[in-house]
Coordinates of C-alpha atoms in Angstrom, one line a residue:
Chain O
X1 CA 21.5 5.9 -24.6
X2 CA 18.2 3.6 -25.3
X3 CA 17.7 0.5 -23.1
X4 CA 19.9 -2.0 -25.6
X5 CA 22.6 0.6 -26.2
X6 CA 23.6 0.9 -22.4
X7 CA 22.9 -3.2 -22.4
X8 CA 25.3 -3.2 -24.9
X9 CA 28.2 -0.7 -23.5
X10 CA 27.6 -2.6 -20.1
X11 CA 28.8 -5.6 -21.1
X12 CA 31.5 -4.0 -23.5
X13 CA 33.4 -2.5 -20.6
X14 CA 34.5 -3.8 -16.9
X15 CA 35.3 -2.6 -13.2
X16 CA 32.1 -0.8 -12.8
X17 CA 32.2 1.4 -9.5
X18 CA 28.1 2.2 -8.9
X19 CA 27.0 5.7 -6.5
X20 CA 24.1 6.1 -4.9
X21 CA 22.8 9.5 -4.5
X22 CA 22.8 11.5 -1.0
X23 CA 20.7 10.5 1.8
X24 CA 20.1 7.2 -0.2
X25 CA 16.4 5.9 -0.9
X26 CA 14.9 2.6 -1.2
X27 CA 15.3 3.3 -5.4
X28 CA 18.6 4.6 -5.0
X29 CA 19.6 1.0 -3.0
X30 CA 17.1 -1.1 -4.7
X31 CA 19.0 -0.5 -8.3
X32 CA 22.3 -0.3 -7.4
X33 CA 22.9 -3.6 -5.9
X34 CA 20.5 -4.9 -8.1
X35 CA 23.1 -3.9 -11.3
X36 CA 26.2 -4.2 -9.0
X37 CA 24.4 -8.3 -8.8
X38 CA 22.9 -8.4 -12.7
X39 CA 26.5 -7.2 -14.1
X40 CA 28.3 -10.0 -11.9
X41 CA 26.1 -12.3 -13.8
X42 CA 27.3 -11.2 -17.4
X43 CA 31.1 -11.7 -15.6
X44 CA 31.4 -8.1 -15.1
X45 CA 33.1 -6.5 -11.8
X46 CA 31.0 -4.6 -10.0
X47 CA 30.6 -3.0 -6.8
X48 CA 28.7 0.0 -5.4
X49 CA 30.5 2.9 -3.5
X50 CA 29.5 2.4 0.3
X51 CA 26.8 5.5 1.6
X52 CA 27.4 6.6 5.4
X53 CA 23.9 7.5 4.7
X54 CA 22.3 4.6 4.2
X55 CA 19.0 3.9 6.6
X56 CA 19.7 0.4 8.3
X57 CA 16.6 -1.0 6.4
X58 CA 18.1 -0.9 3.4
X59 CA 21.5 -2.8 4.0
X60 CA 20.8 -6.2 3.9
X61 CA 19.9 -5.7 0.4
X62 CA 23.6 -3.9 -0.4
X63 CA 26.2 -4.9 1.9
X64 CA 27.1 -7.9 0.2
X65 CA 28.3 -5.0 -2.8
X66 CA 30.3 -2.6 -1.0
X67 CA 33.3 -1.3 -2.3
X68 CA 36.5 -1.7 -0.4
X69 CA 39.1 1.2 0.1
X70 CA 41.4 -0.4 -2.6
X71 CA 39.1 -1.0 -5.5
X72 CA 40.3 0.9 -8.3
X73 CA 37.4 0.9 -11.0
X74 CA 37.6 1.5 -14.9
X75 CA 34.2 3.0 -15.2
X76 CA 31.8 4.9 -12.4
X77 CA 28.2 4.5 -12.9
X78 CA 25.3 6.6 -11.0
X79 CA 22.2 5.4 -10.2
X80 CA 18.9 7.3 -10.1
X81 CA 21.2 10.2 -9.3
X82 CA 19.9 13.9 -10.8
X83 CA 23.2 16.3 -10.4
X84 CA 26.5 16.2 -9.2
X85 CA 25.3 18.2 -5.7
X86 CA 23.3 14.7 -4.7
X87 CA 26.7 13.0 -5.2
X88 CA 27.4 10.9 -1.3
X89 CA 29.2 12.6 1.1
X90 CA 31.9 10.4 0.9
X91 CA 32.6 11.3 -3.2
X92 CA 33.6 14.5 -1.4
X93 CA 34.5 16.8 -4.5
X94 CA 36.7 14.3 -6.7
X95 CA 36.2 15.4 -10.4
X96 CA 36.1 11.8 -11.5
X97 CA 34.7 11.4 -15.1
X98 CA 31.2 10.1 -14.7
X99 CA 30.9 7.3 -17.5
X100 CA 27.4 6.6 -17.0
X101 CA 24.2 7.6 -15.5
X102 CA 21.1 6.0 -15.0
X103 CA 18.0 7.9 -13.8
X104 CA 14.6 8.9 -14.1
X105 CA 14.2 12.5 -13.0
X106 CA 13.3 14.8 -15.2
X107 CA 15.0 17.5 -14.0
X108 CA 18.8 15.4 -14.5
X109 CA 21.9 17.3 -15.6
X110 CA 23.2 15.2 -17.9
X111 CA 26.3 15.4 -16.0
X112 CA 27.3 12.0 -17.4
X113 CA 29.6 11.1 -20.8
X114 CA 26.5 8.9 -21.2
X115 CA 23.3 9.2 -19.8
X116 CA 19.7 5.7 -19.8
X117 CA 16.9 8.6 -18.5
X118 CA 13.5 7.6 -18.5
X119 CA 11.3 10.3 -17.3
X120 CA 8.1 8.0 -18.1
X121 CA 9.2 5.8 -15.3
X122 CA 8.0 5.7 -11.7
X123 CA 11.4 4.5 -10.6
X124 CA 15.0 3.7 -11.5
X125 CA 14.7 0.0 -11.2
X126 CA 12.1 -0.4 -13.7
X127 CA 15.0 0.9 -15.9
X128 CA 17.7 -1.1 -14.6
X129 CA 15.6 -4.1 -14.9
X130 CA 15.6 -3.1 -18.6
X131 CA 18.8 -3.5 -18.7
X132 CA 19.3 -6.4 -17.2
X133 CA 16.2 -8.0 -19.3
X134 CA 18.3 -7.8 -22.3
X135 CA 20.6 -10.8 -20.9
X136 CA 18.5 -14.0 -20.9
X137 CA 19.6 -15.2 -16.6
X138 CA 20.7 -12.2 -15.5
X139 CA 18.0 -11.6 -13.4
X140 CA 18.4 -14.1 -9.9
X141 CA 15.9 -13.5 -7.1
X142 CA 18.3 -11.8 -5.2
X143 CA 18.5 -9.2 -8.0
X144 CA 14.8 -9.2 -8.3
X145 CA 14.5 -9.0 -4.3
X146 CA 17.1 -5.5 -4.5
X147 CA 14.6 -4.4 -8.2
X148 CA 11.6 -4.7 -6.3
X149 CA 12.8 -2.6 -2.8
X150 CA 13.1 -0.3 -5.8
X151 CA 10.2 -0.5 -7.5
X152 CA 8.1 -0.5 -4.2
X153 CA 9.0 2.1 -2.6
X154 CA 9.6 4.6 -5.2
X155 CA 5.4 3.7 -5.5
X156 CA 4.4 3.4 -2.2
X157 CA 4.1 0.2 -2.8
X158 CA 1.9 0.8 -6.2
X159 CA 0.0 3.2 -4.3
X160 CA 1.1 6.6 -5.5
X161 CA 0.3 8.9 -8.9
X162 CA 3.6 8.1 -10.5
X163 CA 2.8 4.1 -10.5
X164 CA 1.8 2.7 -14.1
X165 CA 1.3 -0.2 -16.1
X166 CA 4.8 -0.9 -17.1
X167 CA 5.4 -0.3 -12.9
X168 CA 3.4 -3.1 -12.2
X169 CA 4.4 -5.4 -15.3
X170 CA 8.0 -5.0 -13.7
X171 CA 6.8 -5.9 -10.4
X172 CA 5.2 -8.8 -11.8
X173 CA 8.1 -10.0 -13.3
X174 CA 10.5 -9.3 -10.8
X175 CA 7.8 -11.5 -8.6
X176 CA 7.5 -14.1 -11.0
X177 CA 12.2 -14.2 -10.8
X178 CA 11.2 -15.1 -6.9
X179 CA 11.5 -11.7 -5.1
X180 CA 9.9 -12.4 -1.3
X181 CA 7.8 -9.7 -2.4
X182 CA 5.5 -11.0 1.0
X183 CA 8.8 -10.6 3.2
X184 CA 9.9 -7.2 1.4
X185 CA 6.0 -6.1 1.7
X186 CA 5.8 -6.6 5.6
X187 CA 8.9 -5.2 6.6
X188 CA 8.5 -1.9 4.3
X189 CA 4.6 -0.9 3.6
X190 CA 3.1 -3.0 6.6
X191 CA 5.0 -2.9 9.7
X192 CA 5.5 0.5 12.0
X193 CA 8.5 0.5 14.7
X194 CA 6.4 1.1 17.9
X195 CA 7.4 4.5 18.3
X196 CA 6.4 5.0 14.5
X197 CA 3.1 3.7 15.7
X198 CA 3.0 5.8 19.4
X199 CA 4.2 9.0 17.4
X200 CA 1.6 8.4 14.8
X201 CA -1.0 8.7 17.4
X202 CA 0.2 11.7 19.5
X203 CA 0.1 13.5 15.3
X204 CA -3.7 11.9 14.5
X205 CA -5.6 12.5 17.8
X206 CA -3.3 16.1 17.5
X207 CA -4.1 17.0 14.3
X208 CA -5.6 20.5 14.1
X209 CA -8.2 21.1 11.1
X210 CA -8.7 25.1 9.3
X211 CA -10.3 26.6 6.9
X212 CA -13.5 24.2 6.5
X213 CA -11.3 20.9 6.9
X214 CA -9.5 22.2 4.2
X215 CA -6.3 22.7 6.1
X216 CA -4.6 20.4 8.6
X217 CA -2.0 21.3 10.8
X218 CA 0.3 18.6 12.9
X219 CA 3.2 20.4 15.3
X220 CA 5.4 17.8 16.4
X221 CA 6.9 18.8 19.4
X222 CA 10.5 17.3 20.8
X223 CA 8.6 16.3 23.8
X224 CA 6.4 14.3 21.6
X225 CA 9.7 12.5 20.0
X226 CA 10.7 11.8 22.9
X227 CA 7.5 10.3 24.8
X228 CA 7.4 8.4 21.4
X229 CA 10.9 7.4 21.5
X230 CA 11.3 8.3 18.2
X231 CA 14.7 8.6 16.2
X232 CA 15.0 9.8 12.8
X233 CA 15.2 6.7 11.5
X234 CA 10.6 6.4 12.6
X235 CA 10.0 9.8 10.8
X236 CA 9.9 8.8 7.2
X237 CA 7.7 10.6 5.0
X238 CA 5.6 11.6 8.3
X239 CA 4.7 15.1 7.1
X240 CA 2.6 13.6 4.5
X241 CA 0.3 12.0 7.2
X242 CA -2.0 15.6 7.9
X243 CA -2.4 15.5 3.7
X244 CA -4.1 11.8 3.9
X245 CA -6.9 12.9 5.5
X246 CA -10.0 12.7 3.0
X247 CA -10.7 16.5 2.2
X248 CA -7.8 17.9 2.7
X249 CA -6.4 20.4 0.4
X250 CA -2.8 21.1 2.6
X251 CA -1.1 18.9 5.3
X252 CA 1.4 20.9 7.2
X253 CA 3.9 19.9 9.5
X254 CA 5.7 22.2 12.1
X255 CA 8.3 20.3 13.3
X256 CA 10.7 21.4 17.1
X257 CA 14.2 20.7 16.0
X258 CA 17.2 20.5 18.5
X259 CA 15.7 24.2 20.4
X260 CA 12.3 24.9 20.4
X261 CA 12.8 28.2 19.2
X262 CA 14.0 26.6 15.8
X263 CA 11.8 24.5 13.5
X264 CA 11.1 22.7 10.2
X265 CA 8.0 23.5 8.6
X266 CA 6.7 20.8 5.4
X267 CA 3.8 21.1 3.7
X268 CA 2.0 18.9 0.7
X269 CA -0.7 20.0 -1.0
X270 CA -3.0 18.6 -3.4
X271 CA -3.0 20.5 -6.7
X272 CA -5.7 23.0 -6.0
X273 CA -2.3 24.6 -3.4
X274 CA 0.6 25.6 -4.7
X275 CA 2.9 24.4 -1.6
X276 CA 6.1 26.3 -2.9
X277 CA 4.3 29.7 -3.3
X278 CA 3.0 29.1 -0.2
X279 CA 6.5 28.6 1.7
X280 CA 7.9 30.8 -0.3
X281 CA 6.5 33.7 1.7
X282 CA 8.6 32.1 4.2
X283 CA 12.5 31.8 2.8
X284 CA 11.6 28.3 1.7
X285 CA 10.3 26.4 -1.4
X286 CA 10.7 23.1 -3.1
X287 CA 7.9 21.7 -5.3
X288 CA 4.2 22.7 -6.4
X289 CA 2.7 19.5 -4.4
X290 CA 5.6 19.3 -1.6
X291 CA 7.6 22.4 -0.3
X292 CA 9.0 23.5 2.9
X293 CA 11.0 26.0 5.2
X294 CA 12.9 26.3 8.8
X295 CA 12.1 28.9 10.8
X296 CA 14.0 30.2 14.0
X297 CA 10.5 30.7 15.8
X298 CA 8.6 28.7 18.6
X299 CA 6.1 26.6 16.6
X300 CA 3.1 28.2 18.5
X301 CA 4.2 31.4 16.3
X302 CA 5.0 29.4 13.5
X303 CA 1.5 28.0 13.2
X304 CA -0.1 31.5 14.0
X305 CA 1.9 33.1 10.8
X306 CA 1.0 30.0 8.6
X307 CA -2.6 30.2 9.5
X308 CA -2.2 33.5 8.6
X309 CA -1.0 33.1 5.5
X310 CA -3.4 30.0 4.4
X311 CA -6.2 32.3 5.4
X312 CA -5.2 34.4 2.2
X313 CA -4.2 31.3 -0.1
X314 CA -7.8 30.4 1.0
X315 CA -9.8 33.4 0.7
X316 CA -12.0 33.6 -2.9
X317 CA -11.5 29.8 -2.9
X318 CA -14.8 28.7 -2.2
X319 CA -14.8 25.0 -1.6
X320 CA -15.8 23.0 -4.5
Chain J
X1 CA -15.0 -25.1 -15.1
X2 CA -12.1 -23.6 -16.1
X3 CA -11.2 -19.6 -17.5
X4 CA -12.3 -21.2 -21.2
X5 CA -15.1 -23.0 -20.2
X6 CA -16.7 -20.7 -17.8
X7 CA -16.1 -18.2 -20.7
X8 CA -18.1 -20.8 -23.1
X9 CA -20.5 -21.5 -21.1
X10 CA -21.6 -17.5 -20.1
X11 CA -21.2 -16.3 -23.9
X12 CA -24.4 -19.5 -24.7
X13 CA -26.3 -18.5 -21.8
X14 CA -28.1 -14.6 -20.8
X15 CA -30.3 -12.7 -18.6
X16 CA -27.4 -13.0 -15.9
X17 CA -28.5 -11.7 -12.4
X18 CA -25.5 -11.7 -10.3
X19 CA -25.0 -12.2 -6.7
X20 CA -22.6 -10.8 -4.0
X21 CA -22.1 -11.2 -0.1
X22 CA -23.5 -10.3 2.7
X23 CA -21.0 -7.3 4.3
X24 CA -19.8 -7.2 0.3
X25 CA -16.0 -6.2 0.1
X26 CA -14.2 -4.2 -2.7
X27 CA -13.6 -7.7 -4.7
X28 CA -16.9 -8.7 -4.6
X29 CA -18.2 -5.5 -6.1
X30 CA -15.6 -4.5 -8.1
X31 CA -16.2 -8.4 -9.3
X32 CA -19.6 -8.1 -9.7
X33 CA -19.5 -4.9 -11.3
X34 CA -16.7 -6.1 -14.0
X35 CA -18.9 -9.4 -14.8
X36 CA -22.4 -7.7 -15.3
X37 CA -20.0 -4.8 -17.7
X38 CA -18.1 -6.9 -19.7
X39 CA -21.0 -9.7 -20.2
X40 CA -22.9 -6.2 -21.8
X41 CA -19.5 -5.8 -24.0
X42 CA -20.6 -8.9 -25.7
X43 CA -24.4 -8.4 -25.7
X44 CA -25.4 -10.3 -23.0
X45 CA -28.5 -8.4 -20.4
X46 CA -26.9 -8.8 -16.6
X47 CA -27.9 -6.9 -13.9
X48 CA -26.5 -7.4 -10.0
X49 CA -28.9 -8.1 -6.8
X50 CA -29.0 -4.5 -5.2
X51 CA -26.6 -5.3 -1.8
X52 CA -28.2 -3.0 0.9
X53 CA -24.8 -4.0 2.9
X54 CA -23.0 -2.5 0.6
X55 CA -20.2 0.2 2.1
X56 CA -21.0 3.8 0.8
X57 CA -17.3 4.5 -1.3
X58 CA -17.9 1.1 -3.5
X59 CA -21.5 2.3 -4.9
X60 CA -20.3 4.6 -7.8
X61 CA -18.8 1.6 -9.1
X62 CA -21.9 -0.7 -9.0
X63 CA -24.8 0.9 -8.7
X64 CA -25.0 1.5 -12.9
X65 CA -26.1 -2.0 -13.1
X66 CA -28.3 -2.7 -10.0
X67 CA -31.5 -5.1 -11.0
X68 CA -34.9 -3.7 -11.1
X69 CA -37.6 -5.5 -8.6
X70 CA -39.0 -6.4 -11.9
X71 CA -35.7 -8.5 -13.7
X72 CA -36.5 -11.8 -14.1
X73 CA -33.1 -14.1 -14.1
X74 CA -32.5 -16.8 -16.7
X75 CA -29.1 -17.8 -14.5
X76 CA -28.2 -16.5 -11.1
X77 CA -24.3 -16.4 -11.2
X78 CA -22.3 -15.4 -7.7
X79 CA -18.7 -13.5 -6.8
X80 CA -16.9 -14.4 -4.1
X81 CA -19.2 -16.2 -2.2
X82 CA -18.1 -19.4 -0.6
X83 CA -21.5 -20.6 0.1
X84 CA -25.2 -20.2 0.5
X85 CA -25.2 -19.0 4.4
X86 CA -22.9 -15.8 2.8
X87 CA -26.2 -14.8 0.0
X88 CA -26.9 -11.4 0.8
X89 CA -29.8 -10.6 3.5
X90 CA -32.3 -9.5 0.3
X91 CA -31.7 -13.1 -1.2
X92 CA -33.6 -14.8 1.9
X93 CA -34.2 -18.4 1.5
X94 CA -34.8 -18.6 -1.8
X95 CA -33.7 -22.0 -2.6
X96 CA -33.5 -20.2 -6.4
X97 CA -30.9 -22.9 -8.7
X98 CA -27.5 -20.9 -8.8
X99 CA -26.4 -22.1 -12.3
X100 CA -22.5 -20.3 -11.6
X101 CA -20.0 -20.0 -9.1
X102 CA -17.1 -17.9 -9.5
X103 CA -15.2 -17.7 -6.6
X104 CA -11.0 -17.9 -5.2
X105 CA -11.9 -19.5 -1.9
X106 CA -10.7 -22.5 -0.5
X107 CA -13.4 -23.3 1.2
X108 CA -15.8 -23.0 -1.3
X109 CA -18.7 -25.4 -1.0
X110 CA -19.6 -26.2 -4.5
X111 CA -23.4 -25.2 -4.0
X112 CA -23.5 -24.1 -7.8
X113 CA -24.6 -26.6 -10.9
X114 CA -21.2 -25.4 -12.2
X115 CA -18.2 -23.6 -10.1
X116 CA -15.2 -21.7 -11.6
X117 CA -12.6 -21.8 -8.0
X118 CA -9.4 -20.5 -8.3
X119 CA -7.7 -21.1 -4.5
X120 CA -4.4 -19.5 -6.1
X121 CA -5.7 -15.9 -7.0
X122 CA -5.4 -13.5 -4.7
X123 CA -8.7 -12.0 -5.1
X124 CA -11.9 -12.9 -7.2
X125 CA -11.6 -10.0 -9.4
X126 CA -8.1 -11.7 -11.2
X127 CA -10.9 -15.1 -12.1
X128 CA -13.5 -12.5 -14.3
X129 CA -11.1 -10.4 -15.4
X130 CA -8.8 -14.5 -16.7
X131 CA -12.8 -14.8 -18.0
X132 CA -13.3 -10.8 -19.5
X133 CA -10.1 -11.7 -21.3
X134 CA -11.5 -14.8 -23.4
X135 CA -13.5 -11.6 -25.6
X136 CA -11.4 -9.0 -27.4
X137 CA -12.5 -6.2 -26.2
X138 CA -14.6 -7.2 -23.5
X139 CA -12.9 -5.4 -21.1
X140 CA -13.3 -1.1 -21.4
X141 CA -11.8 1.3 -19.0
X142 CA -14.9 1.0 -16.4
X143 CA -14.8 -2.5 -16.7
X144 CA -11.0 -2.6 -15.9
X145 CA -11.9 0.3 -13.0
X146 CA -14.1 -2.1 -11.3
X147 CA -11.8 -5.0 -11.3
X148 CA -9.3 -3.1 -10.2
X149 CA -11.5 -2.4 -7.3
X150 CA -11.8 -6.1 -6.5
X151 CA -7.6 -6.7 -7.2
X152 CA -6.1 -4.3 -5.1
X153 CA -8.9 -4.3 -2.3
X154 CA -8.3 -7.7 -1.7
X155 CA -4.8 -7.4 -1.4
X156 CA -4.1 -4.1 0.3
X157 CA -2.9 -2.8 -2.8
X158 CA -0.4 -5.9 -3.8
X159 CA 1.0 -5.5 0.2
X160 CA -0.8 -8.3 1.8
X161 CA 0.9 -11.4 1.8
X162 CA -1.7 -13.3 -0.9
X163 CA 0.1 -10.9 -3.8
X164 CA 1.4 -13.1 -6.4
X165 CA 2.8 -12.7 -9.9
X166 CA 0.0 -13.0 -11.5
X167 CA -2.2 -10.5 -9.4
X168 CA 0.9 -8.1 -11.0
X169 CA 0.2 -9.0 -13.8
X170 CA -3.5 -8.8 -14.2
X171 CA -3.1 -5.2 -12.3
X172 CA -0.9 -4.0 -14.9
X173 CA -3.4 -5.0 -17.6
X174 CA -5.9 -2.8 -16.3
X175 CA -4.5 -0.2 -15.8
X176 CA -3.2 -0.5 -19.7
X177 CA -6.8 -1.2 -20.2
X178 CA -7.7 2.6 -18.7
X179 CA -8.2 1.7 -15.2
X180 CA -7.6 5.1 -13.2
X181 CA -4.8 3.5 -10.9
X182 CA -4.1 7.1 -9.0
X183 CA -7.5 8.2 -8.4
X184 CA -8.6 4.8 -6.9
X185 CA -5.7 4.2 -5.1
X186 CA -5.7 7.6 -3.4
X187 CA -9.6 7.3 -2.5
X188 CA -9.6 3.0 -1.3
X189 CA -5.5 4.2 0.5
X190 CA -3.8 6.4 0.7
X191 CA -7.3 8.5 2.7
X192 CA -8.5 8.3 5.6
X193 CA -11.4 9.9 7.0
X194 CA -11.1 12.6 9.5
X195 CA -12.6 10.4 12.5
X196 CA -10.9 7.0 11.2
X197 CA -7.2 10.1 11.9
X198 CA -8.3 10.5 15.0
X199 CA -9.7 7.0 16.3
X200 CA -5.9 5.5 14.8
X201 CA -4.8 8.8 16.8
X202 CA -6.4 7.5 20.1
X203 CA -5.2 3.1 19.1
X204 CA -1.8 3.9 18.6
X205 CA -1.3 5.9 21.6
X206 CA -2.9 4.0 23.5
X207 CA -1.3 0.9 22.8
X208 CA -0.4 -1.8 25.4
X209 CA 2.4 -4.0 24.5
X210 CA 3.0 -7.2 27.1
X211 CA 5.4 -10.2 27.1
X212 CA 8.3 -8.5 25.5
X213 CA 6.5 -6.6 23.3
X214 CA 5.1 -10.1 21.3
X215 CA 1.7 -8.7 22.2
X216 CA -0.1 -5.6 21.5
X217 CA -3.5 -4.8 22.9
X218 CA -6.2 -2.2 21.8
X219 CA -9.6 -1.2 23.5
X220 CA -11.9 1.2 22.1
X221 CA -14.2 2.5 24.1
X222 CA -17.7 3.7 23.3
X223 CA -16.6 7.4 24.1
X224 CA -13.3 7.1 22.1
X225 CA -15.8 6.7 19.1
X226 CA -18.1 9.3 19.9
X227 CA -15.4 11.5 20.7
X228 CA -13.7 10.5 16.9
X229 CA -17.4 11.2 15.5
X230 CA -16.3 7.4 13.8
X231 CA -19.0 5.1 12.5
X232 CA -18.9 1.9 11.7
X233 CA -17.9 3.2 8.4
X234 CA -14.7 4.6 10.0
X235 CA -13.4 0.7 11.3
X236 CA -13.2 -1.3 8.0
X237 CA -10.1 -3.7 9.6
X238 CA -9.4 -1.9 12.5
X239 CA -8.4 -5.2 14.4
X240 CA -5.0 -5.3 12.0
X241 CA -3.5 -2.2 13.5
X242 CA -2.3 -3.9 16.9
X243 CA -0.3 -6.9 14.6
X244 CA 1.2 -3.9 12.6
X245 CA 3.9 -3.2 15.4
X246 CA 7.4 -4.7 14.7
X247 CA 8.0 -6.8 16.7
X248 CA 4.0 -8.3 17.3
X249 CA 3.4 -11.9 17.6
X250 CA -0.3 -10.9 18.7
X251 CA -2.7 -8.0 18.2
X252 CA -5.6 -8.1 19.8
X253 CA -8.7 -5.3 19.6
X254 CA -10.8 -5.6 22.4
X255 CA -14.2 -2.9 21.4
X256 CA -17.0 -2.3 23.8
X257 CA -20.2 -2.3 21.8
X258 CA -23.8 -0.5 22.5
X259 CA -23.3 -0.9 26.1
X260 CA -20.4 -1.4 28.5
X261 CA -20.6 -4.8 29.7
X262 CA -20.5 -6.2 26.0
X263 CA -17.1 -6.2 23.8
X264 CA -16.2 -7.8 20.8
X265 CA -12.4 -8.8 20.6
X266 CA -10.7 -9.6 17.3
X267 CA -7.1 -11.4 17.3
X268 CA -4.7 -11.6 15.0
X269 CA -1.3 -13.5 14.6
X270 CA 1.4 -14.7 12.7
X271 CA 2.2 -17.9 12.4
X272 CA 4.0 -18.4 15.6
X273 CA 0.2 -18.1 17.9
X274 CA -2.7 -19.4 17.1
X275 CA -5.7 -17.0 17.0
X276 CA -8.4 -19.6 16.9
X277 CA -7.2 -21.7 20.0
X278 CA -6.5 -18.2 21.8
X279 CA -10.5 -17.2 21.1
X280 CA -11.8 -20.6 21.2
X281 CA -11.1 -20.7 25.3
X282 CA -13.8 -17.9 25.1
X283 CA -16.5 -19.4 23.5
X284 CA -15.1 -18.1 19.8
X285 CA -13.0 -19.0 16.7
X286 CA -11.9 -18.2 13.2
X287 CA -8.7 -19.1 11.4
X288 CA -5.0 -19.5 12.3
X289 CA -3.9 -16.0 11.8
X290 CA -7.4 -14.0 12.1
X291 CA -10.2 -14.8 14.8
X292 CA -12.7 -12.9 17.4
X293 CA -15.2 -13.7 20.5
X294 CA -17.7 -11.6 22.0
X295 CA -18.6 -11.2 25.8
X296 CA -20.6 -10.4 27.9
X297 CA -17.9 -8.5 30.2
X298 CA -16.1 -4.6 30.7
X299 CA -13.4 -3.9 28.7
X300 CA -10.8 -4.2 31.2
X301 CA -12.4 -7.6 32.6
X302 CA -11.6 -8.8 29.2
X303 CA -8.2 -7.4 29.1
X304 CA -7.4 -9.0 32.1
X305 CA -8.3 -12.6 31.1
X306 CA -7.2 -12.1 28.0
X307 CA -3.8 -11.6 28.9
X308 CA -3.5 -14.4 31.1
X309 CA -4.4 -16.5 28.5
X310 CA -1.7 -15.2 26.6
X311 CA 0.7 -15.7 29.5
X312 CA 0.1 -19.7 28.9
X313 CA 0.2 -18.9 24.6
X314 CA 3.9 -17.2 25.5
X315 CA 4.6 -19.5 28.3
X316 CA 7.6 -21.5 27.1
X317 CA 8.2 -19.6 23.7
X318 CA 11.3 -18.0 24.4
X319 CA 11.5 -15.1 22.2
X320 CA 13.4 -16.2 18.8

């Protein structure tokens, strides 16, 4: 369905339960909260299924919309969720019919009875905004705040390569509708926890460069995490750091997990190195520009093996 | 003059020399380059006075517009320049008449014969864009690129508190006009030099917290700069780092200059601490949220004196 068909369908039905995805990000949370509040603005009943994996910083935007255990929906709607295996952990294996899916992933599997999918959009929040815009007055300042969280987080505050003129236009209209963008930007993009800052300090000061500066490798030990006082919440997108250095084609993060011989490797690359192919050599995979694997080995051994593998990747690839 | 009066005046005159300001930032450079190219699009002759203090990363946007030594302008126009004492160093003390000033600083001194100043705008680039928008077709992709540099750098890629719905709307229109926003964002906001990354590592891992985490102090020694291989180009906005930590009200950077008993202090604060008042105690000053001073003393002694002064600032200010 296109935007106006989706808006029409949503007005013709009622009693919505909105689902986010596993390990929900800002786009999932903001889209769900914005959709719930927008539907209420036009007189519909709408709740969001509680997602136990939510990061605390997104809670304020959505906690007013969690469904009670007794809520019995007529229609289940998903946002930002490409396939059934990404449904929230507490959805279990309920085979319940999904009436509508609103999403921007090109890989969307088409699991819902109806879908409104636009993969040209940087965030699902943009699509939800376009739907709500069909109803005059449905986007108040709180809805705008939730949707701004969606749009800004999925684009790294408009700095990622997926940002388009449409993204910036939606952000402008959300700011105009009263989203407190200065406060949200400060909390989400300009402020680090103390533990995160100290950990970034360890990472940046300990980076190893190889192959003429084209590969940057960071090893994150359990001891570093402990000394920084870092928890899982402080590790968001930490794998992007080595690749953010000028001249680096591939950034690798080797992170020690609970035991010293158990580690997780994340690879991020530009278009000149295939992260997926590199990780496939170690039994992992992912996408061309972001992939990973886990290994039962010590971080130093994993690093040495990666440097060998990178040597083959860079052999015959002279620096441009 | 308002936007349409300014656009009309620019069409009625010709042979422009555009001035940027001392130590030009992205807004000055982007505004000047965009204005020069936009004026040429409507048949005017326009050049920018070479600014010897330009940071290398902004050169590609403006080097085609530098005036030759023999160019004899009829009209001098300044962009982003609040007062005469900010004129570029190679302008010397030429008393030459400034015909037009385009600026967004509330402190603009009104030194030009005509001024188009809008202090509600986050960047001068937004004002230049509005002027050029009066002439259909004047904003091509290269003009859009230069103006995008202006708008994005003055707002920290739309994350700073000065960003408005208008800023985002202008950015959207510049993207629509062909500004290569992904490439610009990567170069200006998502990429650090290796030296900068290592230096940030030293800074974050060496941060000292005082007063219940409300003050964060960083000492940057000459040795740290040398070990990181950092030059002046790697130090842009480095004073903002200590203040970017959650819970910090005031961030202080004490930087050793050429000699060990010569240092420069930068203070950044939220609204609860007056940076200007703090620095005034040491003979410096600035604004309420950003100020500084220099001291003929060793960094450790300056730090100790600052901690004493901060103790007075925080006494009687319980953590909210």
